[in-house]
Each structure stands twice: as structure tokens, then as C-alpha cells.
CSV table of C-alpha atoms in Angstrom, one decimal:
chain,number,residue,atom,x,y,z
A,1,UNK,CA,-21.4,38.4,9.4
A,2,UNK,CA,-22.4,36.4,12.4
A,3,UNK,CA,-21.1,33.2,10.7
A,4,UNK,CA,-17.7,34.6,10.4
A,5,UNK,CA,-17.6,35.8,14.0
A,6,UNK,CA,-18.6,32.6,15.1
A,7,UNK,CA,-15.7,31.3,12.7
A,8,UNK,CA,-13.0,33.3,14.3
A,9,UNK,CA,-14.2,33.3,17.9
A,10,UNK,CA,-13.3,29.8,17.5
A,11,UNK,CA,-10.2,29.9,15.7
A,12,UNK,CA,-9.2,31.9,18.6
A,13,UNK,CA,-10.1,29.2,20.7
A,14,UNK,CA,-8.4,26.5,19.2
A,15,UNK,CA,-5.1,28.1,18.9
A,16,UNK,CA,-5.1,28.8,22.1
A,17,UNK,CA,-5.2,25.7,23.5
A,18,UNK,CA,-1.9,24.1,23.8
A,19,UNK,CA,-3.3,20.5,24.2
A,20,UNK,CA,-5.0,20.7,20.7
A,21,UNK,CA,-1.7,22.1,19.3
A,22,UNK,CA,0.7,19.1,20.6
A,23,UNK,CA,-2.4,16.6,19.7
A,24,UNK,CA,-2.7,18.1,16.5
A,25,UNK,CA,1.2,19.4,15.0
A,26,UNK,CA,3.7,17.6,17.6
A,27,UNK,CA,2.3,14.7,18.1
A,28,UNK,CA,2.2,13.4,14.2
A,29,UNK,CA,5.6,14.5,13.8
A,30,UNK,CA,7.1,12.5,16.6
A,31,UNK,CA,4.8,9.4,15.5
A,32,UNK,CA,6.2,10.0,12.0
A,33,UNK,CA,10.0,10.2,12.7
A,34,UNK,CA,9.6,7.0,15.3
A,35,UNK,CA,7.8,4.6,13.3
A,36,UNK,CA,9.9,6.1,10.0
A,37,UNK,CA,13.3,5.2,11.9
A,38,UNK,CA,12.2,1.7,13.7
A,39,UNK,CA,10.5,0.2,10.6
A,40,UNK,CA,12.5,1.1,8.0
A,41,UNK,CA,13.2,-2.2,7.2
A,42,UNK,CA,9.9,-3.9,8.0
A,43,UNK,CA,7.4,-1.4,5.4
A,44,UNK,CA,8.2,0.1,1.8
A,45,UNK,CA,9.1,-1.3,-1.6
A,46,UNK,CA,12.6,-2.9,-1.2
A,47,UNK,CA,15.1,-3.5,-4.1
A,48,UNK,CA,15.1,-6.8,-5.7
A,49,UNK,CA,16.1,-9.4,-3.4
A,50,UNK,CA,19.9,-11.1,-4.5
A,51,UNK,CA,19.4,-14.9,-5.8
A,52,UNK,CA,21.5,-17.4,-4.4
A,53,UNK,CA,23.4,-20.1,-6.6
A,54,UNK,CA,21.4,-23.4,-5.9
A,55,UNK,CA,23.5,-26.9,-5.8
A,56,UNK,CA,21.3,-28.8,-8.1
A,57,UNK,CA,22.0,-32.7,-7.9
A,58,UNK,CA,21.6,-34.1,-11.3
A,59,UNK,CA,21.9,-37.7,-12.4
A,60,UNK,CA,23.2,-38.3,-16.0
A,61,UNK,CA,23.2,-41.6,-16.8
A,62,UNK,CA,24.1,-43.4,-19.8
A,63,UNK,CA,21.7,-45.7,-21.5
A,64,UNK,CA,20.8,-47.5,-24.3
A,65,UNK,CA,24.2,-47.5,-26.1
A,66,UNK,CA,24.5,-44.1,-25.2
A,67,UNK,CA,26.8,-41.9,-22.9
A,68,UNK,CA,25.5,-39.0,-20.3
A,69,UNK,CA,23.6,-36.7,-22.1
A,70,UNK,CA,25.7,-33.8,-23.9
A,71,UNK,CA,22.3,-31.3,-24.5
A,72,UNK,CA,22.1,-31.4,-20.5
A,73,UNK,CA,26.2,-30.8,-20.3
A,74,UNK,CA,26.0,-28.0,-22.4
A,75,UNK,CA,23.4,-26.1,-21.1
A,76,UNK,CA,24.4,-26.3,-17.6
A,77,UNK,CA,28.1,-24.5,-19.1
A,78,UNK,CA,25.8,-21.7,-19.7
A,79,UNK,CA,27.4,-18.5,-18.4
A,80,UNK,CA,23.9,-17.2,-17.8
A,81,UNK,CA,22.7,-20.5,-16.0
A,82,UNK,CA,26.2,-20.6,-13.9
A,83,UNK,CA,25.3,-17.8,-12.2
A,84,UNK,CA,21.9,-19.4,-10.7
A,85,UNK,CA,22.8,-23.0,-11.1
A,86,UNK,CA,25.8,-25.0,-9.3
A,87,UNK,CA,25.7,-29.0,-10.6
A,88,UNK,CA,26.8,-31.3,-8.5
A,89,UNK,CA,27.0,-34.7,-10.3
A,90,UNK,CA,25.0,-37.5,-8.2
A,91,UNK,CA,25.4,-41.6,-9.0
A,92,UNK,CA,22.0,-42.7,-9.0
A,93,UNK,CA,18.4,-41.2,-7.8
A,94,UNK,CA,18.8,-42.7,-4.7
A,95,UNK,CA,22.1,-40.6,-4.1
A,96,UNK,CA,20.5,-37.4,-5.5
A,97,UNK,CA,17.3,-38.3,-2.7
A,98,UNK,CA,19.9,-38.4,0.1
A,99,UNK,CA,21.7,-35.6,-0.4
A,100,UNK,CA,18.4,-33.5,-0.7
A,101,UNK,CA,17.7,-34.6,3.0
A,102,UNK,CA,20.7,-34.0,4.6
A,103,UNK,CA,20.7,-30.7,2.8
A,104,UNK,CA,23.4,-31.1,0.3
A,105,UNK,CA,21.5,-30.3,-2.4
A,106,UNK,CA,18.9,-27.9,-2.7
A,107,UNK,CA,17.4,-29.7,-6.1
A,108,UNK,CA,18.2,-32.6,-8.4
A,109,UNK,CA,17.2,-33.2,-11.4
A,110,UNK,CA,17.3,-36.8,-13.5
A,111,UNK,CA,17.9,-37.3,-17.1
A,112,UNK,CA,16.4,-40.3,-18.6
A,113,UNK,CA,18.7,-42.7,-20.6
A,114,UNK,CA,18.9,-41.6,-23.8
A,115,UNK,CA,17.5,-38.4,-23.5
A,116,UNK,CA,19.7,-37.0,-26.5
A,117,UNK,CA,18.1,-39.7,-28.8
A,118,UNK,CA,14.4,-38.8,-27.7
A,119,UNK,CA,15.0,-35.6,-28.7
A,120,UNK,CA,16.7,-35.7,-31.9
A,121,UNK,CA,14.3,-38.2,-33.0
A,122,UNK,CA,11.3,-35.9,-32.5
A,123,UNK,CA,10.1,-37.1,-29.2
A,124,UNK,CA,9.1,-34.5,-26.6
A,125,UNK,CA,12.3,-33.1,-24.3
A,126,UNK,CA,11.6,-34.6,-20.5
A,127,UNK,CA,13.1,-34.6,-17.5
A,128,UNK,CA,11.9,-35.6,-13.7
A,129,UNK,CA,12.4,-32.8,-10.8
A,130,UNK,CA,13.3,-33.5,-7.1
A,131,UNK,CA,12.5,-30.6,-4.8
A,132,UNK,CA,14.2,-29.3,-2.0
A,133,UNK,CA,13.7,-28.2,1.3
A,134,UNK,CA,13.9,-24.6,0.1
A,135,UNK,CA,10.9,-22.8,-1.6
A,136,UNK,CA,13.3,-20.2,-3.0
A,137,UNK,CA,15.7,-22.7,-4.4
A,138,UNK,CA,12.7,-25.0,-5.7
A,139,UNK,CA,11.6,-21.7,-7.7
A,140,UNK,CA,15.0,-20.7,-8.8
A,141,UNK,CA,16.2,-24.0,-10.5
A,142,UNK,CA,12.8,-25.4,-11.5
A,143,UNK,CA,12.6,-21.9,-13.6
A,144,UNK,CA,15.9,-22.7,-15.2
A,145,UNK,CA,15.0,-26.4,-16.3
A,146,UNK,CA,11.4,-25.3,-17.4
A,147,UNK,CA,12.7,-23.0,-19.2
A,148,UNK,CA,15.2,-25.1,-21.2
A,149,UNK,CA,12.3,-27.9,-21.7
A,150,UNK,CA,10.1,-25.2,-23.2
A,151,UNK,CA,13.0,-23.9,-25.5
A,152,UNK,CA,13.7,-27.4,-26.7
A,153,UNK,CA,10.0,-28.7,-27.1
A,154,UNK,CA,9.2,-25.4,-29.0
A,155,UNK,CA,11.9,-26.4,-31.2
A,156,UNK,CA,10.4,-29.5,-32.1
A,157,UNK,CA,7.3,-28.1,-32.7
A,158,UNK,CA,8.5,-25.4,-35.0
A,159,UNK,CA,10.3,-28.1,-36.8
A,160,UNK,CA,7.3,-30.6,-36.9
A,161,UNK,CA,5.3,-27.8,-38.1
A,162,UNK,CA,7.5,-25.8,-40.4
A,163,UNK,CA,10.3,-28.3,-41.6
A,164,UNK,CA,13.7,-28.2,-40.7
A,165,UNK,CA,14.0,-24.9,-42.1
A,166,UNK,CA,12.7,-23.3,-38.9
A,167,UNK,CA,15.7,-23.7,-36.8
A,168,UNK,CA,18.0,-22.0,-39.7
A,169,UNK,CA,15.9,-18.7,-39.2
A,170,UNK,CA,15.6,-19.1,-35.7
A,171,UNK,CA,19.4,-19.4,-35.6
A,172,UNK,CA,19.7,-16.2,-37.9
A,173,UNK,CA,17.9,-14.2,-35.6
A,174,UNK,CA,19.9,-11.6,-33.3
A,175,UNK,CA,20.4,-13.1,-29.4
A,176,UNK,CA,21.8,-9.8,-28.0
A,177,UNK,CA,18.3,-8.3,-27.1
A,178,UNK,CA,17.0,-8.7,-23.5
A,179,UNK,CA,15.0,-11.5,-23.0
A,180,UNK,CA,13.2,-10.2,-19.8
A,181,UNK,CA,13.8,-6.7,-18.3
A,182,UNK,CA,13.2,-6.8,-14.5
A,183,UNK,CA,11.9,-3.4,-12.9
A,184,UNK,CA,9.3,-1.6,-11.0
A,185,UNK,CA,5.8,-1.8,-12.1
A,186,UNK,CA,3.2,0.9,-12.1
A,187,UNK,CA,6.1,3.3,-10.1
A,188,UNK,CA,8.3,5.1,-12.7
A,189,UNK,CA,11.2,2.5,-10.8
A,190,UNK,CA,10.7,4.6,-8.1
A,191,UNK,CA,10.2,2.7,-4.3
A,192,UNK,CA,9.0,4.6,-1.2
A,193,UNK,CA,10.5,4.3,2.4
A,194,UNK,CA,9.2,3.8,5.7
A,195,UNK,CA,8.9,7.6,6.5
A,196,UNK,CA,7.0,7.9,3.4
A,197,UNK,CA,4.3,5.3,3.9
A,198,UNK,CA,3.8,6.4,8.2
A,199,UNK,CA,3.8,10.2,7.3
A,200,UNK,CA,1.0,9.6,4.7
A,201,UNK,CA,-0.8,7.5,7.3
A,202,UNK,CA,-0.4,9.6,10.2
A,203,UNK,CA,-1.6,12.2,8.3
A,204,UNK,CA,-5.1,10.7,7.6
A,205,UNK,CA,-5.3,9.3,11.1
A,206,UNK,CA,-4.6,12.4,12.3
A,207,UNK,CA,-7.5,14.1,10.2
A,208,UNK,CA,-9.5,11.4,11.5
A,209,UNK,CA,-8.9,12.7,15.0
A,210,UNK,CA,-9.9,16.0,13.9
A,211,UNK,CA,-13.1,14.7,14.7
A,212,UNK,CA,-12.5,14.4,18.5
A,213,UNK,CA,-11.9,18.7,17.8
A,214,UNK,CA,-15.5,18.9,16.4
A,215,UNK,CA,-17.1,17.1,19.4
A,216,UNK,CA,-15.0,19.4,21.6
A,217,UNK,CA,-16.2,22.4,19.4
A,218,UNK,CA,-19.8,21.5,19.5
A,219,UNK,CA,-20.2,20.5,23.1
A,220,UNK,CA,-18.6,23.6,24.4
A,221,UNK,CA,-21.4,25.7,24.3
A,222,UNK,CA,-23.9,23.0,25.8
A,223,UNK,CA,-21.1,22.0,28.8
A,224,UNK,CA,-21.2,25.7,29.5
A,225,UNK,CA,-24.7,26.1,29.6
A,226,UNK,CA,-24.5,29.2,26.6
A,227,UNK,CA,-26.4,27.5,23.8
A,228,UNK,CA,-29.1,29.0,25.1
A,229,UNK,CA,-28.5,32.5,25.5
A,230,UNK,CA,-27.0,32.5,22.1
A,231,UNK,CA,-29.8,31.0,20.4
A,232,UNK,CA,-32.1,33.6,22.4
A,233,UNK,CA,-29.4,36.6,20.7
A,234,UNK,CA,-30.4,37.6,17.1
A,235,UNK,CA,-28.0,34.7,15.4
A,236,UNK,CA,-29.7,31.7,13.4
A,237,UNK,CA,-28.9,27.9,15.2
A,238,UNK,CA,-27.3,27.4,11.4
A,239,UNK,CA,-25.2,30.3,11.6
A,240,UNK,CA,-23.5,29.4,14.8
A,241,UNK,CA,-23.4,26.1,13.5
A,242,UNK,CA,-21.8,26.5,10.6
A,243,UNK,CA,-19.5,28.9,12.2
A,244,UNK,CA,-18.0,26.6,14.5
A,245,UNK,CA,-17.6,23.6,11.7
A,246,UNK,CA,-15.7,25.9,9.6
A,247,UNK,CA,-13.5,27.0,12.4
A,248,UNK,CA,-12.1,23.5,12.9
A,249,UNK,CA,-12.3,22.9,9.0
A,250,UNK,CA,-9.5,25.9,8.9
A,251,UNK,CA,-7.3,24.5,11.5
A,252,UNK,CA,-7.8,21.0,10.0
A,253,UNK,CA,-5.9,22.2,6.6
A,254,UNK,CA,-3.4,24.2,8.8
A,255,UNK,CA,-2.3,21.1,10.6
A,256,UNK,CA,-2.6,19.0,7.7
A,257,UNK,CA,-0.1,22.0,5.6
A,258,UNK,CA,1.9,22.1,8.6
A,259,UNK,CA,2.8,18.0,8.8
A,260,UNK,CA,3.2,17.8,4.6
A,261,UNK,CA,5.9,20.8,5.0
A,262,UNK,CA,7.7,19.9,7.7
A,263,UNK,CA,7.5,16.0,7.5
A,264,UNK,CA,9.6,17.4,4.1
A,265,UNK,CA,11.5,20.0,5.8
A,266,UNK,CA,12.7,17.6,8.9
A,267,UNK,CA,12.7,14.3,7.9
A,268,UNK,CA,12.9,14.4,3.7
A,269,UNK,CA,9.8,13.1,3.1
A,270,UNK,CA,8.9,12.9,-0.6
A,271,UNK,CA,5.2,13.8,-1.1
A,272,UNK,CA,5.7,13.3,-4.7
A,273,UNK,CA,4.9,15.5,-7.9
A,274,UNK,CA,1.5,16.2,-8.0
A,275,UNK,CA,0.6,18.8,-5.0
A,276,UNK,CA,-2.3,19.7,-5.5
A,277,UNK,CA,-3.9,16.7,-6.0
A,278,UNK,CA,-2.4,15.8,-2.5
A,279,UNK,CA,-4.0,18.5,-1.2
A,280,UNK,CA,-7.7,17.7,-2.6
A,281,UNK,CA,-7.7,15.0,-1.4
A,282,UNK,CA,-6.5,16.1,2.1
A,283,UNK,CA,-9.2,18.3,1.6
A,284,UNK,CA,-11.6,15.3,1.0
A,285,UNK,CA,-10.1,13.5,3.8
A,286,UNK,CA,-11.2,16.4,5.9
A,287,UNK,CA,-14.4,16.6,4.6
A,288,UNK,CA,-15.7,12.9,5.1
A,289,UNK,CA,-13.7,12.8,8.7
A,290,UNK,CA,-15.6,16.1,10.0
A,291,UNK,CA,-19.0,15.3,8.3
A,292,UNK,CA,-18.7,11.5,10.0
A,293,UNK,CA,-18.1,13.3,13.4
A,294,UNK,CA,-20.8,15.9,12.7
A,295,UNK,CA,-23.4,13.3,12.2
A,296,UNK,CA,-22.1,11.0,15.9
A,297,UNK,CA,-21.9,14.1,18.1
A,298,UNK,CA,-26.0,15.4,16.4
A,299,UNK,CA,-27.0,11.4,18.1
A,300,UNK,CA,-24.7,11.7,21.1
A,301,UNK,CA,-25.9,13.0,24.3
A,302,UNK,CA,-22.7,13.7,25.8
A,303,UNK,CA,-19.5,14.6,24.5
A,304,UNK,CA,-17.3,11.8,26.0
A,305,UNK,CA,-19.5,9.0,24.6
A,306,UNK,CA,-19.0,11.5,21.2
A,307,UNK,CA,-15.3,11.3,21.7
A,308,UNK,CA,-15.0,7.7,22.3
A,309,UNK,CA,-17.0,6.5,19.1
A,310,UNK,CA,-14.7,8.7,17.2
A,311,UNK,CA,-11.7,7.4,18.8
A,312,UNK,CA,-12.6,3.4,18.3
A,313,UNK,CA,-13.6,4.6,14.7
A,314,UNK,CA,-10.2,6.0,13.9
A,315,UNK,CA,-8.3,3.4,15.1
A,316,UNK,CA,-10.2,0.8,13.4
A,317,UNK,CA,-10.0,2.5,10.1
A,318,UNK,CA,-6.7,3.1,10.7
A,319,UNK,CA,-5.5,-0.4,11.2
A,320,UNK,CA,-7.7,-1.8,8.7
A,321,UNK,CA,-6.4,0.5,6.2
A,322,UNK,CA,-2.9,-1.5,7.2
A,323,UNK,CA,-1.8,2.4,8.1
A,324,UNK,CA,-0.1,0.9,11.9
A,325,UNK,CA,1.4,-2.4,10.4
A,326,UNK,CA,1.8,-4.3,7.1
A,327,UNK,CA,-1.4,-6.5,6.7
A,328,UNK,CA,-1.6,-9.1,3.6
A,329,UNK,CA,-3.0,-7.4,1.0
A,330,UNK,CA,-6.1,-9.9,1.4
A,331,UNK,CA,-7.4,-7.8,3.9
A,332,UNK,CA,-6.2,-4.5,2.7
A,333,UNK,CA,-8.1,-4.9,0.0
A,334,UNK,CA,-11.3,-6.3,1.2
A,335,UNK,CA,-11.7,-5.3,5.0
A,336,UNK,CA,-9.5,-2.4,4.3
A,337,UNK,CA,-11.5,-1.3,1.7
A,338,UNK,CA,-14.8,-0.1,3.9
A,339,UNK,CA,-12.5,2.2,5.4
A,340,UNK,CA,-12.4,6.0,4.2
A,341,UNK,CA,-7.8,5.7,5.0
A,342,UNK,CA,-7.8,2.6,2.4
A,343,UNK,CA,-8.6,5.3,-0.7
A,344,UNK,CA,-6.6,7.9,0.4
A,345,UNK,CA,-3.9,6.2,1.3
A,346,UNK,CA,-3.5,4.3,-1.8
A,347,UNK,CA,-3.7,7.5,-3.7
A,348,UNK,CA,-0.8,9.5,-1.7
A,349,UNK,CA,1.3,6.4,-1.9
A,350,UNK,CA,0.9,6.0,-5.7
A,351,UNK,CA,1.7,9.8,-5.9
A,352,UNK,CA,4.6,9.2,-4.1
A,353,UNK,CA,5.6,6.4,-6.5
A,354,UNK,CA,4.7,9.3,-9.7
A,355,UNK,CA,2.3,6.6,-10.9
A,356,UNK,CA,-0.4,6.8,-13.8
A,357,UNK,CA,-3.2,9.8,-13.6
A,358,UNK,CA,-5.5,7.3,-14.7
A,359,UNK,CA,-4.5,4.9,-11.8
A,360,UNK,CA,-5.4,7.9,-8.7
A,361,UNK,CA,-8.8,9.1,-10.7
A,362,UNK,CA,-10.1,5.9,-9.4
A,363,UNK,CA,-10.0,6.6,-5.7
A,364,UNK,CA,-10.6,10.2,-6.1
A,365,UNK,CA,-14.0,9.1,-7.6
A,366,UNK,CA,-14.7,6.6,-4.7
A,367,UNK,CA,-13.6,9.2,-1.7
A,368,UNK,CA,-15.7,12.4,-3.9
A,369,UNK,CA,-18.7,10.1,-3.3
A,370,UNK,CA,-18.2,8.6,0.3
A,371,UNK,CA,-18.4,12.9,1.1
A,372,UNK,CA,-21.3,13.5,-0.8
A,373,UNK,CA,-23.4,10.6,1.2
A,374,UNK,CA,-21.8,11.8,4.6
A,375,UNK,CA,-22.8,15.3,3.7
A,376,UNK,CA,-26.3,14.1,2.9
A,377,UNK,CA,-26.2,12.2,6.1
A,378,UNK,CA,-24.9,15.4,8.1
A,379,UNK,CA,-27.7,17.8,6.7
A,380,UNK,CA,-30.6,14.8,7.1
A,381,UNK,CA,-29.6,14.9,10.3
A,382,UNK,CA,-29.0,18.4,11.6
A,383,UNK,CA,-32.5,18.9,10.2
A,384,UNK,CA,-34.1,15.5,12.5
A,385,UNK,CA,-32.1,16.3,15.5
A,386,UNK,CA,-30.6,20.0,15.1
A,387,UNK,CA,-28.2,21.8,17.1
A,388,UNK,CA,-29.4,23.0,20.1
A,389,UNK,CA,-29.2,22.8,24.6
């Protein structure tokens, strides 16, 4: 009975204090909706970026007897290779070189003399490459000609293997399938937006912060001088200590409700299709950010230096997590991964993108034991320092 007192005493406390209320439901909201609207184009999955033709220089010379090569002609009168490829015929290597400096040409390829010969005669299909200034166009082309090398060297093989015979089945065989079907992996072809990704991680820095409300909580009654005339009233040190942690556990899931609902409700935030899974591990989230604050204000004398390691611990977590800006995922993955945000966050956004079970379990396993050892740590140390004036 005294617990719950204690429990709704502070409630009452809380709610009526209209700094923690703008810290705690304004404040995310507003963060949300002006990082959402000025990054929009800087975070989240974008569609698939449109390829540019590339001018590809190629030198065809004739050689040995023989005239350009007519296996090069054709394939480059592919509709499918038209649409990435633009040939521009160049005299000699030296032209092709030139034009790659001055920026004519994004890539240029040369054919050996005789190149048709080689071929036909069993020899293996070569050609030599030229890059360009431009990664993307280096990519683009030398993909096209790799790929028409390792159709036309398979060929040979199958024929050196299996007889001529091979490329009369080969040439039965339907062509109208998809050779390579582009799409989203891991996502159900869904993407998420800017919103999306700074609600999720407001939302876990802002649980962080919930930290700053135990600190407040639990110095309160020292800054006032009443610890001690409570402790001398018939109510257990655990009692009012428990009390006041589960006050501010309660008004943790409140704000945490509130910013899911109306981060939907305002901005059309899509949380994705597994609720309450979101919520347990908001409720984790809570659980490791209050037990890590617990254990900092127990070895803290005052409640400012409380407050401040709480503060530089939230933002560093926050930030490492890449939850303020994009990071490489090198460090996401590595530093980022020390931090309690990284496991969460991963999770949400993976729910938002209606991925795998199998590919959340994972993190929910990692964050389920980071609160077990903080909640060891928390009663280890209420027991060495306790909770008293």
C-alpha cells in the first residue's frame, strides 16, 4: 500500500510540472516534424537511382584479312544494350585516349584485329577496356562488356566440353524470362522516409532522457531535506524506492504511447505492422534507460553531476547509433553497436520495412539481456550504496 502511494504521489508530481510535459511530449514532436521535413532527401531508402546512357569510344579495326568485327556490331544494336550504351566509333586507341580526357567519352573499348576469327576458332573472347573519368559510367559499361565476354567464353566452353550440340539446346531454350529482377531486399519492397527513421530515433533518445526524470525523482526528497523523516515513518527505504521508479516508469510508456500515436496521427508516420512488438521493445528501451540512470544517480552525490552523465550518455549513444545523422555503416555497426539505440533502432526500422520475424528476434535477444545485466547492476548496487539522506 505504501508503494502505491508513493507511486501516485509522484505521478502527481510529474504531471504537474509543465517543464517535464514540453521536455517529454512537445519537444519530440517538434524535433520529429523538423528533422522529418529538412532531411527528407538526405536519410531513408530512396528508389533506384536512373542510369544514364554512357558514350562508349570503341575502336574496331580491321585486321588480318579481315573487316571490323561484326559480333561487336551486333551486340551493340542490342535494344537492351542501347538503352545503357551510346557507341561512338573512334580511329585509333590514341583517338579513343583523347576523347576520354577531354570528356567526350565516358569509356572506350578496343577490339583486337580479328577478334571474329579468335572466336570462331575456339580461342577465348577478349577485349581491352579504357576507363573514364566517371565511376558510374566505368561501372555501367564495363558491366555490359563483361557481361557479353562471359556469355561468349561460356559458349566456347560449353562447346569445347559438350560438342557443338550445346549451342542447339542452348538456342532452344525460352529467352522471355527475366534475367535479373531488381527490388528491395529484406523490406517486402517497402522504403521508409525521413519522418520514419527521426520519429523512431527521437523516440529512443527521448526514453534515454527519461533518465534525467529519475535523477529529478530521486533527489527530490534529499534536495528537500525529507528522506529522512520519511525513512523515520513506518515505510521500508525499498518501498519508497520502488515507488518513485515506478512512477516515472508509468509516465515513460505514456510519453512513449503518446509520440507513436500522434507522430501517426500528425505527421503519417508508419510504425509498421507488428505493434506490439514495437511496444516491447519500447518497454525494454525503458527498462535498460531507467535501470542505467538508477545505477549513476545510487554513485552520484548530487543531482546535477547525475543529470549531466546522463545527458553526455544520451547524446553519445544517440549519435553513435547514427540516430542525429547518417554515419557509414562502418561505424554503425561497430561503434554503434555498444550503444543500447543501435538494437532498438534497427528493430523499429526493420518493422517499419515489414521485414522477416526471424530478422528482429535477433536484437530483441541482445536488448532482453543488456536489461537483465543493468537490472543486476541496479539491485547490486542499491544493496552496496542504498537509497537514503
Amino acid at each position: 500500500m505504501n508503494t502505491w502511494t508513493i507511486m501516485i504521489y509522484e505521478l502527481r508530481r510529474l504531471f504537474r510540472s509543465r517543464s517535464m510535459l514540453l521536455n517529454m511530449f512537445l519537444l519530440p514532436l517538434v524535433l520529429i516534424f523538423l528533422l522529418g521535413a529538412s532531411l527528407s532527401g538526405v536519410v531513408g531508402v530512396k528508389g533506384a537511382a536512373k542510369i544514364d546512357p554512357v558514350r562508349v569510344a570503341v575502336v574496331n579495326p580491321s585486321g588480318e584479312g579481315a573487316g571490323p568485327s561484326a559480333m561487336i556490331a551486333a551486340f551493340l544494336k542490342l535494344p537492351e544494350v542501347q538503352k545503357v550504351i551510346i557507341p561512338q566509333e573512334a580511329e585509333s586507341r590514341q583517338a579513343a585516349e583523347s576523347g576520354l580526357r577531354a570528356g567526350k567519352y565516358g569509356y572506350a573499348v578496343i577490339v583486337p584485329g580479328g577478334f571474329d576469327s579468335e572466336v570462331q576458332s575456339g580461342k577465348k573472347a577478349q577485349l581491352e577496356f579504357i576507363l573514364g573519368k566517371n565511376r558510374t559510367d566505368n561501372m555501367v559499361a564495363g558491366t555490359a562488356f563483361d557481361n557479353f565476354l562471359s556469355t561468349m567464353n561460356y559458349k566456347q566452353a560449353a562447346v569445347a566440353t559438350l560438342g557443338p550440340e550445346a549451342l542447339t539446346v542452348s538456342a532452344s531454350l525460352p529467352a522471355d524470362h527475366e534475367a535479373v529482377k531488381l527490388g528491395d531486399l529484406n523490406n517486402g519492397g517497402r522504403t521508409y522516409t525521413a519522418s520514419q527513421f527521426y520519429a523512431a530515433s527521437m523516440l529512443l533518445m527521448f526514453l534515454l532522457y527519461s533518465g534525467i526524470t529519475v535523477t529529478s525523482s530521486l533527489f527530490s526528497e534529499k534536495d528537500n531535506h525529507t528522506l529522512h523523516r520519511i525513512n523515520s515513518m513506518p515505510v521500508k527505504g525499498s518501498e519508497l524506492f520502488i515507488g518513485k521508479i515506478l512512477g516515472v516508469g508509468i509516465v515513460s510508456i505514456v510519453q512513449c504511447l503518446a509520440i507513436i500515436l500522434l507522430s501517426n496521427w500528425l505527421f503519417g508516420v508508419y510504425w509498421g505492422n507488428r505493434p506490439g512488438l514495437l511496444l516491447l521493445f519500447c518497454l525494454l528501451m525503458i527498462i535498460a534507460s531507467m535501470t542505467l540512470s538508477i545505477v549513476i544517480c545510487l554513485f552520484s552525490k548530487t543531482a546535477a553531476s547525475a543529470s549531466s552523465i546522463i545527458s553526455v550518455i544520451t547524446v553519445c549513444m544517440t549519435f553513435l547509433s547514427g540516430g542525429m545523422a547518417p554515419l557509414p555503416d562502418a561505424w554503425v555497426n561497430t561503434i554503434g553497436a555498444v550503444t543500447i539505440n543501435h538494437w532498438v533502432l534497427q528493430a523499429v526500422i526493420r518493422m517499419m520495412l515489414h521485414s522477416e520475424l526471424s530478422q528482429i528476434l535477433p536484437n530483441l535477444l541482445i536488448i532482453s539481456i543488456i536489461c537483465l545485466v543493468m537490472f543486476s547492476a541496479v539491485i547490486f548496487s542499491y544493496r552496496k550504496v542504498g537509497y537514503h539522506e
